[in-house]
Tab-separated table of C-alpha atoms in Angstrom:
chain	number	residue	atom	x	y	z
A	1	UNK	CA	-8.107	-65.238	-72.975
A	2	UNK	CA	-6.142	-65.492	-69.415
A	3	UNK	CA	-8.711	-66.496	-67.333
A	4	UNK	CA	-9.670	-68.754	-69.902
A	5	UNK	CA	-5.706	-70.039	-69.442
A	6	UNK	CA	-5.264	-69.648	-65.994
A	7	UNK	CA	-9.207	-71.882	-65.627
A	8	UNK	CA	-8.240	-74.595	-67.910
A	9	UNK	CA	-4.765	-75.169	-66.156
A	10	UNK	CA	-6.111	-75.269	-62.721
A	11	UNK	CA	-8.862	-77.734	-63.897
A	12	UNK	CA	-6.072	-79.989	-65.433
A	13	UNK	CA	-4.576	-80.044	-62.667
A	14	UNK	CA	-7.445	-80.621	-60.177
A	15	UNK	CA	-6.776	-84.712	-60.105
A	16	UNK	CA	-3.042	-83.552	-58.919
A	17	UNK	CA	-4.398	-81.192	-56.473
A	18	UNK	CA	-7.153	-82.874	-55.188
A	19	UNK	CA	-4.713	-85.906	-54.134
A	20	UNK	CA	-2.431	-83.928	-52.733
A	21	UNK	CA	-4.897	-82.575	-50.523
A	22	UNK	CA	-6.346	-85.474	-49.950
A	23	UNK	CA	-3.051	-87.013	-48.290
A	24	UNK	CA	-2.109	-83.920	-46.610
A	25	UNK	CA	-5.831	-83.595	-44.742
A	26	UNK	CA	-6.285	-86.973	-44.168
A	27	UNK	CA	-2.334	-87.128	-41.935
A	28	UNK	CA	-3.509	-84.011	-40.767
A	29	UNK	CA	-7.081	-85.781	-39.420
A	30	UNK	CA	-4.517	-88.480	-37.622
A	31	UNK	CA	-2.636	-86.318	-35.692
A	32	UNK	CA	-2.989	-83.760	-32.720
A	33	UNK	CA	-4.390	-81.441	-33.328
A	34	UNK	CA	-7.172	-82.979	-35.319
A	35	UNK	CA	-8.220	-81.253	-38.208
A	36	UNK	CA	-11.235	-83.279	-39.278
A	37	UNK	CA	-13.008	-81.280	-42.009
A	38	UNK	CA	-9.669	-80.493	-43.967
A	39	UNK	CA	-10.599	-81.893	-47.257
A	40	UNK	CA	-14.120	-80.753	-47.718
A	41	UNK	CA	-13.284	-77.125	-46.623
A	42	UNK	CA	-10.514	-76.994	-49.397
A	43	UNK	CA	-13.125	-77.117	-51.713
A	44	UNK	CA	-15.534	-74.992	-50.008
A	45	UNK	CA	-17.748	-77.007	-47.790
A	46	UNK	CA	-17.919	-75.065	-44.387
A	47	UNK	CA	-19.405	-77.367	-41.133
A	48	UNK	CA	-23.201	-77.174	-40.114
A	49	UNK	CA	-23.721	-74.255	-37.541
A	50	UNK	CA	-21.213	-71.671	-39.405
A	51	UNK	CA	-22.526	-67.941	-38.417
A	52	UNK	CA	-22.782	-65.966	-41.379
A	53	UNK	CA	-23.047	-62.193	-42.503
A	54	UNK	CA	-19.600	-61.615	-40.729
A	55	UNK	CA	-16.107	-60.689	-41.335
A	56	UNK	CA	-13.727	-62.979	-43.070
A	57	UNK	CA	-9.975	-62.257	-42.853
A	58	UNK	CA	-7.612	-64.726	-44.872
A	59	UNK	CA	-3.989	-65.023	-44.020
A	60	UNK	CA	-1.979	-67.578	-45.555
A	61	UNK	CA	1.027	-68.023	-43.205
A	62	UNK	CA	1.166	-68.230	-39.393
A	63	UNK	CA	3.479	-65.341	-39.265
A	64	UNK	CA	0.666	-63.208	-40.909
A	65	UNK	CA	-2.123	-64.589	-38.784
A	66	UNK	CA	-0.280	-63.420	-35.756
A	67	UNK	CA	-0.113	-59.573	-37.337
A	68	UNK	CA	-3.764	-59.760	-37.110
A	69	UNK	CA	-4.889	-61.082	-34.092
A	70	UNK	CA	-4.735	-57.474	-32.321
A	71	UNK	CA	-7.012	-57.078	-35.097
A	72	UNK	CA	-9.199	-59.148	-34.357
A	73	UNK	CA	-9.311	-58.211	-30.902
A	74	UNK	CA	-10.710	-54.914	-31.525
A	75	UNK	CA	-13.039	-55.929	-33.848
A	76	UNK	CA	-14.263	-58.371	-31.200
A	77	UNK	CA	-14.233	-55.247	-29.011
A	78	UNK	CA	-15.940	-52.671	-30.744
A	79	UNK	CA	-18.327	-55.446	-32.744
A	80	UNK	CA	-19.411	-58.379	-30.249
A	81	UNK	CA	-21.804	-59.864	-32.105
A	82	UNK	CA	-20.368	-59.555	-35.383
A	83	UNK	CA	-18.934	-63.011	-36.586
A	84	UNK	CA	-15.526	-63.295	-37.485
A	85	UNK	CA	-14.164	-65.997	-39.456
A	86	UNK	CA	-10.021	-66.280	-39.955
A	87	UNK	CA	-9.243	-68.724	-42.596
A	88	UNK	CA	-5.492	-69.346	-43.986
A	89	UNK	CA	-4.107	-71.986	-46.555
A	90	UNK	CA	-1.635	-74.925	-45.229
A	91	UNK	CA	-2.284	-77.539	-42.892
A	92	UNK	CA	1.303	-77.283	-41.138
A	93	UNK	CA	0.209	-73.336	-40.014
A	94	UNK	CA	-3.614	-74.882	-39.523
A	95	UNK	CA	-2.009	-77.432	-36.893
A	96	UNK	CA	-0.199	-74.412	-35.043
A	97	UNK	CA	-2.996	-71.744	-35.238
A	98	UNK	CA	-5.695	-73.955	-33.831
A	99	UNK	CA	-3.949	-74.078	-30.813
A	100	UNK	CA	-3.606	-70.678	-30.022
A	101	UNK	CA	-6.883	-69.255	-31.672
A	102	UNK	CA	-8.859	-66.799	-29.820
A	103	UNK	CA	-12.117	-67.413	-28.484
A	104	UNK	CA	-14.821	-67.089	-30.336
A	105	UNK	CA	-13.258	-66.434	-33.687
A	106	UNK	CA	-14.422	-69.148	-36.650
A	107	UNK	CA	-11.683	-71.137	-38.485
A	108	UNK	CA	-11.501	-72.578	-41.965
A	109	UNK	CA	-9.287	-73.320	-44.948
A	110	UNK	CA	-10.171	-70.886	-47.679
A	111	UNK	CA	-10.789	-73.004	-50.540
A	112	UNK	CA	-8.549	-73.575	-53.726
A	113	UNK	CA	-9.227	-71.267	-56.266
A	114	UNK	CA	-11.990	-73.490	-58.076
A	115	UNK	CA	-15.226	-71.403	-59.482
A	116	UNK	CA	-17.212	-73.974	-57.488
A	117	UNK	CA	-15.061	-74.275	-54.757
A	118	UNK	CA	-15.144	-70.823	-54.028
A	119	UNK	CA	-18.639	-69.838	-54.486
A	120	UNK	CA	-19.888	-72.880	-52.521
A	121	UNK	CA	-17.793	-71.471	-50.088
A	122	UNK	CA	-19.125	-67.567	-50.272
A	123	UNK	CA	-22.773	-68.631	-50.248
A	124	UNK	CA	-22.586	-70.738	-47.212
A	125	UNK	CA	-20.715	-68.259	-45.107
A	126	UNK	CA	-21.933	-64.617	-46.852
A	127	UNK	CA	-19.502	-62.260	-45.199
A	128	UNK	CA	-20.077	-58.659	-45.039
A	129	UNK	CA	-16.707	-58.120	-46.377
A	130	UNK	CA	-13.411	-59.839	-47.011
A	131	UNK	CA	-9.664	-58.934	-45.857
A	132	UNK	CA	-6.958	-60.120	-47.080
A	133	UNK	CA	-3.083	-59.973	-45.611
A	134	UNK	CA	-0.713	-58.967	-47.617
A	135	UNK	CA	-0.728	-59.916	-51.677
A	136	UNK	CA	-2.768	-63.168	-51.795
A	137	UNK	CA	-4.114	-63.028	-55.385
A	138	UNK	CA	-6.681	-65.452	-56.309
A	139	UNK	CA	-8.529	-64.957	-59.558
A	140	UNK	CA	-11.667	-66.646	-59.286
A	141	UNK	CA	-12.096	-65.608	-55.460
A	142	UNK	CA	-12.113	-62.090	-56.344
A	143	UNK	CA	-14.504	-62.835	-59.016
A	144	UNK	CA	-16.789	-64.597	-57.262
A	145	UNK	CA	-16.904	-61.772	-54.536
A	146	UNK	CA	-17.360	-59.109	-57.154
A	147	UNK	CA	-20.086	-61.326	-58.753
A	148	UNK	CA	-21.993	-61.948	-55.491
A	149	UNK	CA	-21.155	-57.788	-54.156
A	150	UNK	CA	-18.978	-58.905	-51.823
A	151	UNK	CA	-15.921	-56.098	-51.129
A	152	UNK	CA	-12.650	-57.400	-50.580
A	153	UNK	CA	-10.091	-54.932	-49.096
A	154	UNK	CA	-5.990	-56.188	-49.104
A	155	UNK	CA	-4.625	-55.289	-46.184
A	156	UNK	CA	-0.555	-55.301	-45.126
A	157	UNK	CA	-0.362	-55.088	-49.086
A	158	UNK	CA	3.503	-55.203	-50.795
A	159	UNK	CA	4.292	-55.787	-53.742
A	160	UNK	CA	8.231	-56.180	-54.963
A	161	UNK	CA	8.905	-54.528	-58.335
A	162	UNK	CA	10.025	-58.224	-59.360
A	163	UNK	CA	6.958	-59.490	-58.795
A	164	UNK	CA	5.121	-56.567	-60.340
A	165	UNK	CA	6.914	-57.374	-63.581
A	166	UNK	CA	6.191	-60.904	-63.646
A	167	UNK	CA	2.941	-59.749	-63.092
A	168	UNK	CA	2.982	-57.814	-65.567
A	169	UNK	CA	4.486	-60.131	-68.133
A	170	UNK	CA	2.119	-63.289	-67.257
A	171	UNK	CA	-1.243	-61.669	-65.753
A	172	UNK	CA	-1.079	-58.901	-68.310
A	173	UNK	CA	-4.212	-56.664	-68.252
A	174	UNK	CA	-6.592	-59.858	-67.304
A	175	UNK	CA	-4.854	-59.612	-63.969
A	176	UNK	CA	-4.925	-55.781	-63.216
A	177	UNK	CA	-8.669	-56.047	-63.761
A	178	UNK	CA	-8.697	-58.593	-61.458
A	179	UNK	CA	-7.266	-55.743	-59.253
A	180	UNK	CA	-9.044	-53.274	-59.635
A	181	UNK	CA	-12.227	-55.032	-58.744
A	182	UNK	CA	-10.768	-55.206	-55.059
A	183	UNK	CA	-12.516	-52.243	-53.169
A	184	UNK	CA	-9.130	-50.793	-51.754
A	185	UNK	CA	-5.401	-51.717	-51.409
A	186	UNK	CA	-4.081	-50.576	-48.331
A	187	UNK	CA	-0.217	-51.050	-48.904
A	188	UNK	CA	2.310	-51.295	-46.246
A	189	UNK	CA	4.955	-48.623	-47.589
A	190	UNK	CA	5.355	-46.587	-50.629
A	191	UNK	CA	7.528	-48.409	-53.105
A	192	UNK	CA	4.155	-50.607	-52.575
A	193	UNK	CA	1.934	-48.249	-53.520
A	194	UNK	CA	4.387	-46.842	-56.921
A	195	UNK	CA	4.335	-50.552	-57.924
A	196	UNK	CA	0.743	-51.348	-57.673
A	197	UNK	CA	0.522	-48.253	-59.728
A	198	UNK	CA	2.802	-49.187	-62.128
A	199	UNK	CA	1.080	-52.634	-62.383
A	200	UNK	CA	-2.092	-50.674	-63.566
A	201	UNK	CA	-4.129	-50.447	-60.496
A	202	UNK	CA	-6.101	-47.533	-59.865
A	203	UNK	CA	-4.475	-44.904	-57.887
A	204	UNK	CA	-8.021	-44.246	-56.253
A	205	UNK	CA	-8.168	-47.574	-54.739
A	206	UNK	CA	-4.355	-47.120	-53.327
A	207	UNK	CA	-3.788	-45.991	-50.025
A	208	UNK	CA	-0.752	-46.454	-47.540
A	209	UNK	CA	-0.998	-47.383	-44.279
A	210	UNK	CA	1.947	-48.936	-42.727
A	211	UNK	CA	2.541	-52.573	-41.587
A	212	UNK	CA	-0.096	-54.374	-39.041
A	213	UNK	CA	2.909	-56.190	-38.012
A	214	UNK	CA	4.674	-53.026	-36.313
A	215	UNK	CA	1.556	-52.799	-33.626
A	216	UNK	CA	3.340	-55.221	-31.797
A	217	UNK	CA	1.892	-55.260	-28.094
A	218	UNK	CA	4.680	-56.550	-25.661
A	219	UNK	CA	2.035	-57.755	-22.515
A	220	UNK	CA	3.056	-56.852	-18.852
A	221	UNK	CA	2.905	-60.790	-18.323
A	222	UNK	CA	5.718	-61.399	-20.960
A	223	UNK	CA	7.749	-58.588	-19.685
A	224	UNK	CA	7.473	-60.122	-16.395
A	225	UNK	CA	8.513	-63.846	-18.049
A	226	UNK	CA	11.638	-62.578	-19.396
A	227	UNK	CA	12.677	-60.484	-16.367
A	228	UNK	CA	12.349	-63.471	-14.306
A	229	UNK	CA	14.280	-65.305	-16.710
A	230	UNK	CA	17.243	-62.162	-16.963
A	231	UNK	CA	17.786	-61.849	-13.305
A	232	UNK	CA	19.242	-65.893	-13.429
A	233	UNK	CA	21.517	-65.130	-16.377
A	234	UNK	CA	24.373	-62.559	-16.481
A	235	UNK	CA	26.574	-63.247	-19.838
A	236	UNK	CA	25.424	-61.728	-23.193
A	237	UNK	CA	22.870	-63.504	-24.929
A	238	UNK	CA	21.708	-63.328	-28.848
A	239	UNK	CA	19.014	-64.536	-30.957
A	240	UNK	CA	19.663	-66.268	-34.414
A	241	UNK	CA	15.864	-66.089	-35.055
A	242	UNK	CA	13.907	-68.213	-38.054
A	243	UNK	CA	17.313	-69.855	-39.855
A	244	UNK	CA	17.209	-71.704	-42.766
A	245	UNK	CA	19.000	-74.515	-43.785
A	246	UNK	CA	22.432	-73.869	-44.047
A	247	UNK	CA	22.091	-70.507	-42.208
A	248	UNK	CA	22.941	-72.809	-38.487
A	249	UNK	CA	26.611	-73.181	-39.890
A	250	UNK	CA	26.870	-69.593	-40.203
A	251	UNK	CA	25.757	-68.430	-36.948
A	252	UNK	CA	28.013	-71.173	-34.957
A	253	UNK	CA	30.857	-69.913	-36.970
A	254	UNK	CA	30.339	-66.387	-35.698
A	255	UNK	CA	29.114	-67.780	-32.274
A	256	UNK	CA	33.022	-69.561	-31.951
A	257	UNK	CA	34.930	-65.973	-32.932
A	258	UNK	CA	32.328	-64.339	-30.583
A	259	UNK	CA	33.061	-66.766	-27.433
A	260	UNK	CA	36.797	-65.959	-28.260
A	261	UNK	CA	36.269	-62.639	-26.687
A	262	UNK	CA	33.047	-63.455	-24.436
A	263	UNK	CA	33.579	-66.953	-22.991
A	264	UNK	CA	30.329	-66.897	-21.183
A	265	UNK	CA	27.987	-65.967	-24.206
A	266	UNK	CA	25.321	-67.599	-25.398
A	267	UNK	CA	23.187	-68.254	-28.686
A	268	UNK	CA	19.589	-69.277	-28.797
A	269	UNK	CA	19.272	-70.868	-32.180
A	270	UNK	CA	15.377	-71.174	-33.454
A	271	UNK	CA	15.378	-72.627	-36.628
A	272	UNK	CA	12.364	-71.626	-38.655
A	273	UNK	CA	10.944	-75.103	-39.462
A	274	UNK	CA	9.667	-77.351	-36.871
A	275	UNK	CA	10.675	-80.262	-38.902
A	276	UNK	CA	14.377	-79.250	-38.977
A	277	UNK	CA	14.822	-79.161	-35.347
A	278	UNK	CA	16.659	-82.712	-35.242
A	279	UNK	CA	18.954	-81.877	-37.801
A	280	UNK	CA	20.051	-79.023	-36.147
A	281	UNK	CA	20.243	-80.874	-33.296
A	282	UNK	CA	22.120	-83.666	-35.070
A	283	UNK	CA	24.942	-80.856	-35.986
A	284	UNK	CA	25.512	-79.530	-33.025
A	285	UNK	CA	26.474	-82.930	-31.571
A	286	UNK	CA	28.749	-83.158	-34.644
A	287	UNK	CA	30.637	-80.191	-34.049
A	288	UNK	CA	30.578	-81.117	-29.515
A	289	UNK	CA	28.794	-77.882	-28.830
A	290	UNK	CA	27.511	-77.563	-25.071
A	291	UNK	CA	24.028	-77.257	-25.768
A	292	UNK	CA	20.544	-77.244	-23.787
A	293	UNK	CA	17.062	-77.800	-25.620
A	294	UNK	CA	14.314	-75.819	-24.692
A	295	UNK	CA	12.044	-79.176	-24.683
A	296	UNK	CA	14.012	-80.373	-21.848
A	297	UNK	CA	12.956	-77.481	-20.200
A	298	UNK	CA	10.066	-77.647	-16.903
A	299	UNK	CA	9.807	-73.795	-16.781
A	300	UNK	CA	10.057	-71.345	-19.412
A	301	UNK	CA	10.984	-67.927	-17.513
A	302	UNK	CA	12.381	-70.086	-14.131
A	303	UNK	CA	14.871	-72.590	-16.089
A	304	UNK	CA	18.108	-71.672	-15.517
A	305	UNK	CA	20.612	-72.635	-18.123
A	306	UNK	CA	24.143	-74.599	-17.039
A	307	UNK	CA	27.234	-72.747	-16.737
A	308	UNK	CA	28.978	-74.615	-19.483
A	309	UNK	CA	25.885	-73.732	-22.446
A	310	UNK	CA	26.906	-72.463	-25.041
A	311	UNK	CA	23.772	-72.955	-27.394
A	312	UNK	CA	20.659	-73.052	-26.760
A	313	UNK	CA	18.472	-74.601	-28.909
A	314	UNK	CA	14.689	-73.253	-28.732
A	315	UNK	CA	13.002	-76.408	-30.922
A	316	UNK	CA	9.457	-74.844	-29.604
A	317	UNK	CA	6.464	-72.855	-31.572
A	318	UNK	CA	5.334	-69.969	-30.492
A	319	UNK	CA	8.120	-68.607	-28.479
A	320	UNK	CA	9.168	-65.932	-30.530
A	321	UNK	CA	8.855	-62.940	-28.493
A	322	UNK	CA	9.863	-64.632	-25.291
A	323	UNK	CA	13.685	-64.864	-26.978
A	324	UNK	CA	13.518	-62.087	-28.450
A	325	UNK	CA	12.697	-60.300	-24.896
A	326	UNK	CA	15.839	-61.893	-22.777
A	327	UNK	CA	18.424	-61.623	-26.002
A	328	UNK	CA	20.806	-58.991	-26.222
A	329	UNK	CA	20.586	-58.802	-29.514
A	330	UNK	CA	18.737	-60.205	-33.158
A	331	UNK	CA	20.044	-61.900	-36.426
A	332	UNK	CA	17.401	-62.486	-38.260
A	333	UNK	CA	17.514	-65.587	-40.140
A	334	UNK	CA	16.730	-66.505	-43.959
A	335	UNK	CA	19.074	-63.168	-44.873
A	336	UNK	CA	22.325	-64.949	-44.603
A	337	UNK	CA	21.343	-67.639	-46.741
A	338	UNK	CA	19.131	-66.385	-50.734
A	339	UNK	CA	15.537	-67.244	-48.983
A	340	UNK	CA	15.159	-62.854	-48.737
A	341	UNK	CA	14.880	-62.442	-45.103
A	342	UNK	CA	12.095	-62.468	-42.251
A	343	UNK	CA	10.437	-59.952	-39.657
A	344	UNK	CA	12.646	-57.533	-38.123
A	345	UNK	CA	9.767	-55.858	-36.182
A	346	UNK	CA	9.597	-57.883	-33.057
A	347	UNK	CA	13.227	-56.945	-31.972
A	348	UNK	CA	12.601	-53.547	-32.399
A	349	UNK	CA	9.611	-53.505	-30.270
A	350	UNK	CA	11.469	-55.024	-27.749
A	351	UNK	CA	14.486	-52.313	-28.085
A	352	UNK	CA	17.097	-54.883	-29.438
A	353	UNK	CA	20.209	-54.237	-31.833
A	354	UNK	CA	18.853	-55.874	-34.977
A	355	UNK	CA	21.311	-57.516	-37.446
A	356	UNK	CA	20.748	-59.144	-40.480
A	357	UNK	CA	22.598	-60.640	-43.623
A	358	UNK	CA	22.536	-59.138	-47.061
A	359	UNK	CA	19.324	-61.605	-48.554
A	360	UNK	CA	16.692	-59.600	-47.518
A	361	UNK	CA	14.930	-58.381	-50.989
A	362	UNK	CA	11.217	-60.186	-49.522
A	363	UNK	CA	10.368	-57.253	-47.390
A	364	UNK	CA	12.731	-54.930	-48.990
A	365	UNK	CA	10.330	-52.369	-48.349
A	366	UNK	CA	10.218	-52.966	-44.509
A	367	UNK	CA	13.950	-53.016	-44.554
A	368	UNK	CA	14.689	-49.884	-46.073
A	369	UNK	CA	12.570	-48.337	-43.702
A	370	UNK	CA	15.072	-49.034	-40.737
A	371	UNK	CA	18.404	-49.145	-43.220
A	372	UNK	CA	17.727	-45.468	-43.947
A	373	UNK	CA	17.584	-44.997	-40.133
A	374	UNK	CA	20.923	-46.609	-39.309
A	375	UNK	CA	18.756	-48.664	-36.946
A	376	UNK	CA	19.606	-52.725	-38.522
A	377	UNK	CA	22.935	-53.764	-39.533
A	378	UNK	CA	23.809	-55.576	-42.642
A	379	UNK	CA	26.355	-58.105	-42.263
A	380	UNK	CA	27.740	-59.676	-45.247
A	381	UNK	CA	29.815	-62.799	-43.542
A	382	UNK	CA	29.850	-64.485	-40.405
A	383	UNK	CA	32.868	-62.571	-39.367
A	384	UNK	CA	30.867	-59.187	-40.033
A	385	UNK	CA	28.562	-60.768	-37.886
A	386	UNK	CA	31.124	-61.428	-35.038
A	387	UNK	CA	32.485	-58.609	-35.074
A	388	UNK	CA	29.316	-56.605	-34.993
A	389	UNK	CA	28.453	-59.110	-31.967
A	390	UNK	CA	31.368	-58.221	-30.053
A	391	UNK	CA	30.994	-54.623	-30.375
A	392	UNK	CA	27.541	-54.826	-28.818
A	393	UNK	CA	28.538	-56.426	-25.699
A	394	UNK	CA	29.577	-53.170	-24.881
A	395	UNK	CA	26.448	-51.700	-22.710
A	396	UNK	CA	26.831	-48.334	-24.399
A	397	UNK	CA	26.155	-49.527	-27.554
A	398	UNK	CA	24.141	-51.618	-27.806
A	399	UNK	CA	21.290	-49.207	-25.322
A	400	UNK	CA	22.362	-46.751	-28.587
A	401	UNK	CA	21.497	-49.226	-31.477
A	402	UNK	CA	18.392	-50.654	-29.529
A	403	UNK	CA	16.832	-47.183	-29.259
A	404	UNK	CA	17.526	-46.218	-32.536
A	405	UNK	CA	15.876	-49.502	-33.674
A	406	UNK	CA	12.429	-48.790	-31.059
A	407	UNK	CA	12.423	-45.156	-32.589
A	408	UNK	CA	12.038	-46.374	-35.736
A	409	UNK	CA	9.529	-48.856	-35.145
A	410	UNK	CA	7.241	-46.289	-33.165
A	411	UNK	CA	7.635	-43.961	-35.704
A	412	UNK	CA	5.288	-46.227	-38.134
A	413	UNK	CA	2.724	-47.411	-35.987
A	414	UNK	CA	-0.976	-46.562	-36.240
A	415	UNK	CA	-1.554	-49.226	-39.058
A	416	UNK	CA	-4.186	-50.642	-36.684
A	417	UNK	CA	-6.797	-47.722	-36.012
A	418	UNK	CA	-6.455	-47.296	-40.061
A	419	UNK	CA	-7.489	-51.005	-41.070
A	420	UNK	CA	-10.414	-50.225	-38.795
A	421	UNK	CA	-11.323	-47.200	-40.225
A	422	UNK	CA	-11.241	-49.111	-43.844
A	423	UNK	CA	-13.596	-51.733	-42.372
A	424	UNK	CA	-16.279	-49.604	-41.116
A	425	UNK	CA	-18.070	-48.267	-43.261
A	426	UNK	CA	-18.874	-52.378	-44.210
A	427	UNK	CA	-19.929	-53.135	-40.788
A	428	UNK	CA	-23.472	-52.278	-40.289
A	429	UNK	CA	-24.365	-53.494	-37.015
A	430	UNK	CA	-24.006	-50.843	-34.040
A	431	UNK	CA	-20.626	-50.735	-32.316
A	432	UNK	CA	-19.942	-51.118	-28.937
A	433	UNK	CA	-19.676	-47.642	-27.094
């Protein structure tokens, strides 16, 4: 009776959907970069030439495509000839992955969950198997894939115990079935693995594997980026990293109480949507703040910021680890205001202080991990904040709370070699030696 439901609301809605799409692909054919086959791939036509009989890995945001592109770099390594397809779901993260998209690798929407859509879709390209990152649950694709013998693993999988009760409540048993037809669930932590339990999955197609997103590799060419950029800049620097709306106010209220005790300190402020970057811009000329924009900049790792900036504001893509690398220390953003937080992993791989605000139940999982180490602070208000600020600009510290952060992160790495060792027994073809 549910996927009777769930098919006849989706097809009501298709004339909705369908021009939605159609205005979102056809901006998103107008401007660079050019996506011209937008439309007909959200509903499952794939270009002439696609190489089939491959691996298809879906993830939906850019954040998650970036956990997997080390990846996809072994499997290019240890399969050459194997294609590899990487599809996710919104133009905006389409427009910033195409640019930075390994060689080789095949890119496509995947197609809204329409029986047609998605069987079109799966006939034309035939993978070997499917991967998906994190909990992407689409009823008719995992139909179609069991239907056609297609396995689908979910990789990076959480699951919050609120969203395994709505589950519960609205997908009811039609939905754990739909589970259970996946091959495996390989969930990040255990509190994912007890909830996909609870849900009604079976425990023999549960394992747990970590986070993908913890086999962070720093390269020696970054290192040498922000080392350049360090030896020009002696005043303690920190990273408000992917704020939301409303968050900016709180970080330049703990930024003023922090330059109370460090004149010379300075915050790079990287707002996490691109389109929001002229607001916050527009603020900080409100409130007179001395402020550089890392557009204005010629040279990443070689600019060298005035001696009156106070804020620097990094309105770039991409960048992430690059501030991260010449900060002193993190806040991570979308945890001060109720959004539920963002990645904490790529400060911790660098050997930073991490601090975050008390909204962080989206990867609550991932956070308890490094709150049971002592190795992230919570900080409730701005003037938490501050104050923890000013207590890191003390060398001492802060080498003590950066360690304690790496130590954790090391300590669950390996996530890599394990997704691999789940995909091989799909992959026929002869490895590389």
């Amino acid at each position: 009776m549910r996927s009777i439901i769930y098919n006849t609301l989706i097809h009501s809605a298709l004339p909705i959907v369908a021009g939605i799409s159609w205005r979102k692909c056809r901006k998103a054919a107008q401007t660079e970069p050019r996506l011209e086959h937008c439309f007909a791939q959200k509903f499952g036509k794939l270009p002439a030439g696609i190489k089939q009989n491959g691996v298809l890995i879906h993830a939906v945001s850019l954040g998650e495509t970036r956990s997997v592109l080390p990846l996809i770099s072994e499997l290019q390594n240890l399969y050459p000839d194997m294609p590899l397809t990487l599809t996710n779901g919104s133009v905006r993260g389409a427009k910033q992955l195409v640019k930075t998209l390994p060689a080789g690798i095949q890119y496509s929407f995947l197609p809204l969950d329409y029986p047609f859509a998605v069987k079109r879709f799966l006939k034309q390209l035939q993978p070997k198997v499917v991967v998906i990152i994190e909990t992407e649950i689409w009823p008719n694709l995992i139909q179609a894939c069991h239907d056609l013998n297609i396995p689908i693993l979910l990789v990076n999988a959480r699951l919050k115990r609120s969203s395994m009760q709505s589950y519960q409540k609205y997908g009811g048993q039609w939905l754990c079935d739909k589970l259970n037809q996946i091959e495996t669930i390989a969930c990040q932590f255990k509190a994912d693995h007890d909830n996909f339990a609870r849900l009604g999955v079976n425990t023999n197609k549960l394992q747990t594997i970590g986070n993908l997103k913890f086999d962070i590799s720093i390269s020696d060419q970054l290192r040498q980026q922000t080392n350049a950029w360090k030896a020009h800049h002696n005043g303690f620097i920190w990273v408000a990293a992917s704020t939301h709306e409303d968050e900016e106010a709180l970080m330049l209220e703990a930024h003023k109480k922090l330059l109370a005790k460090q004149p010379n300190a300075v915050l790079i402020l990287v707002p996490r949507q691109a389109d929001r970057f002229i607001e916050v811009e527009q603020s900080l000329l409100r409130e007179t703040w001395h402020y550089e924009k890392r557009s204005d900049w010629q040279s990443l790792e070689q600019h060298t910021l005035r001696q009156t900036t106070q804020v620097v504001l990094a309105d770039s893509v991409g960048e992430m680890l690059f501030w991260m690398g010449i900060s002193d220390a993190a806040f991570i953003g979308g945890s001060m205001v109720n959004f539920g937080g963002h990645n904490i992993l790529e400060p911790a791989a660098w050997q930073k202080p991490i601090l975050s605000g008390p909204h962080y139940q989206n990867l609550e999982a991932l956070y308890q991990v490094f709150i049971d180490e002592n190795a992230i602070q919570i900080c409730d208000t701005p003037e938490e904040l501050a104050s923890q600020l000013i207590a890191l600009t003390d060398d001492k510290t802060n080498s003590k709370w950066g360690e304690i952060a790496f130590q954790t992160f090391e300590q669950n790495t390996g996530a890599l070699q394990k997704v691999l060792s789940l995909l091989e027994p799909y992959l026929s073809i002869t490895k590389t030696q």
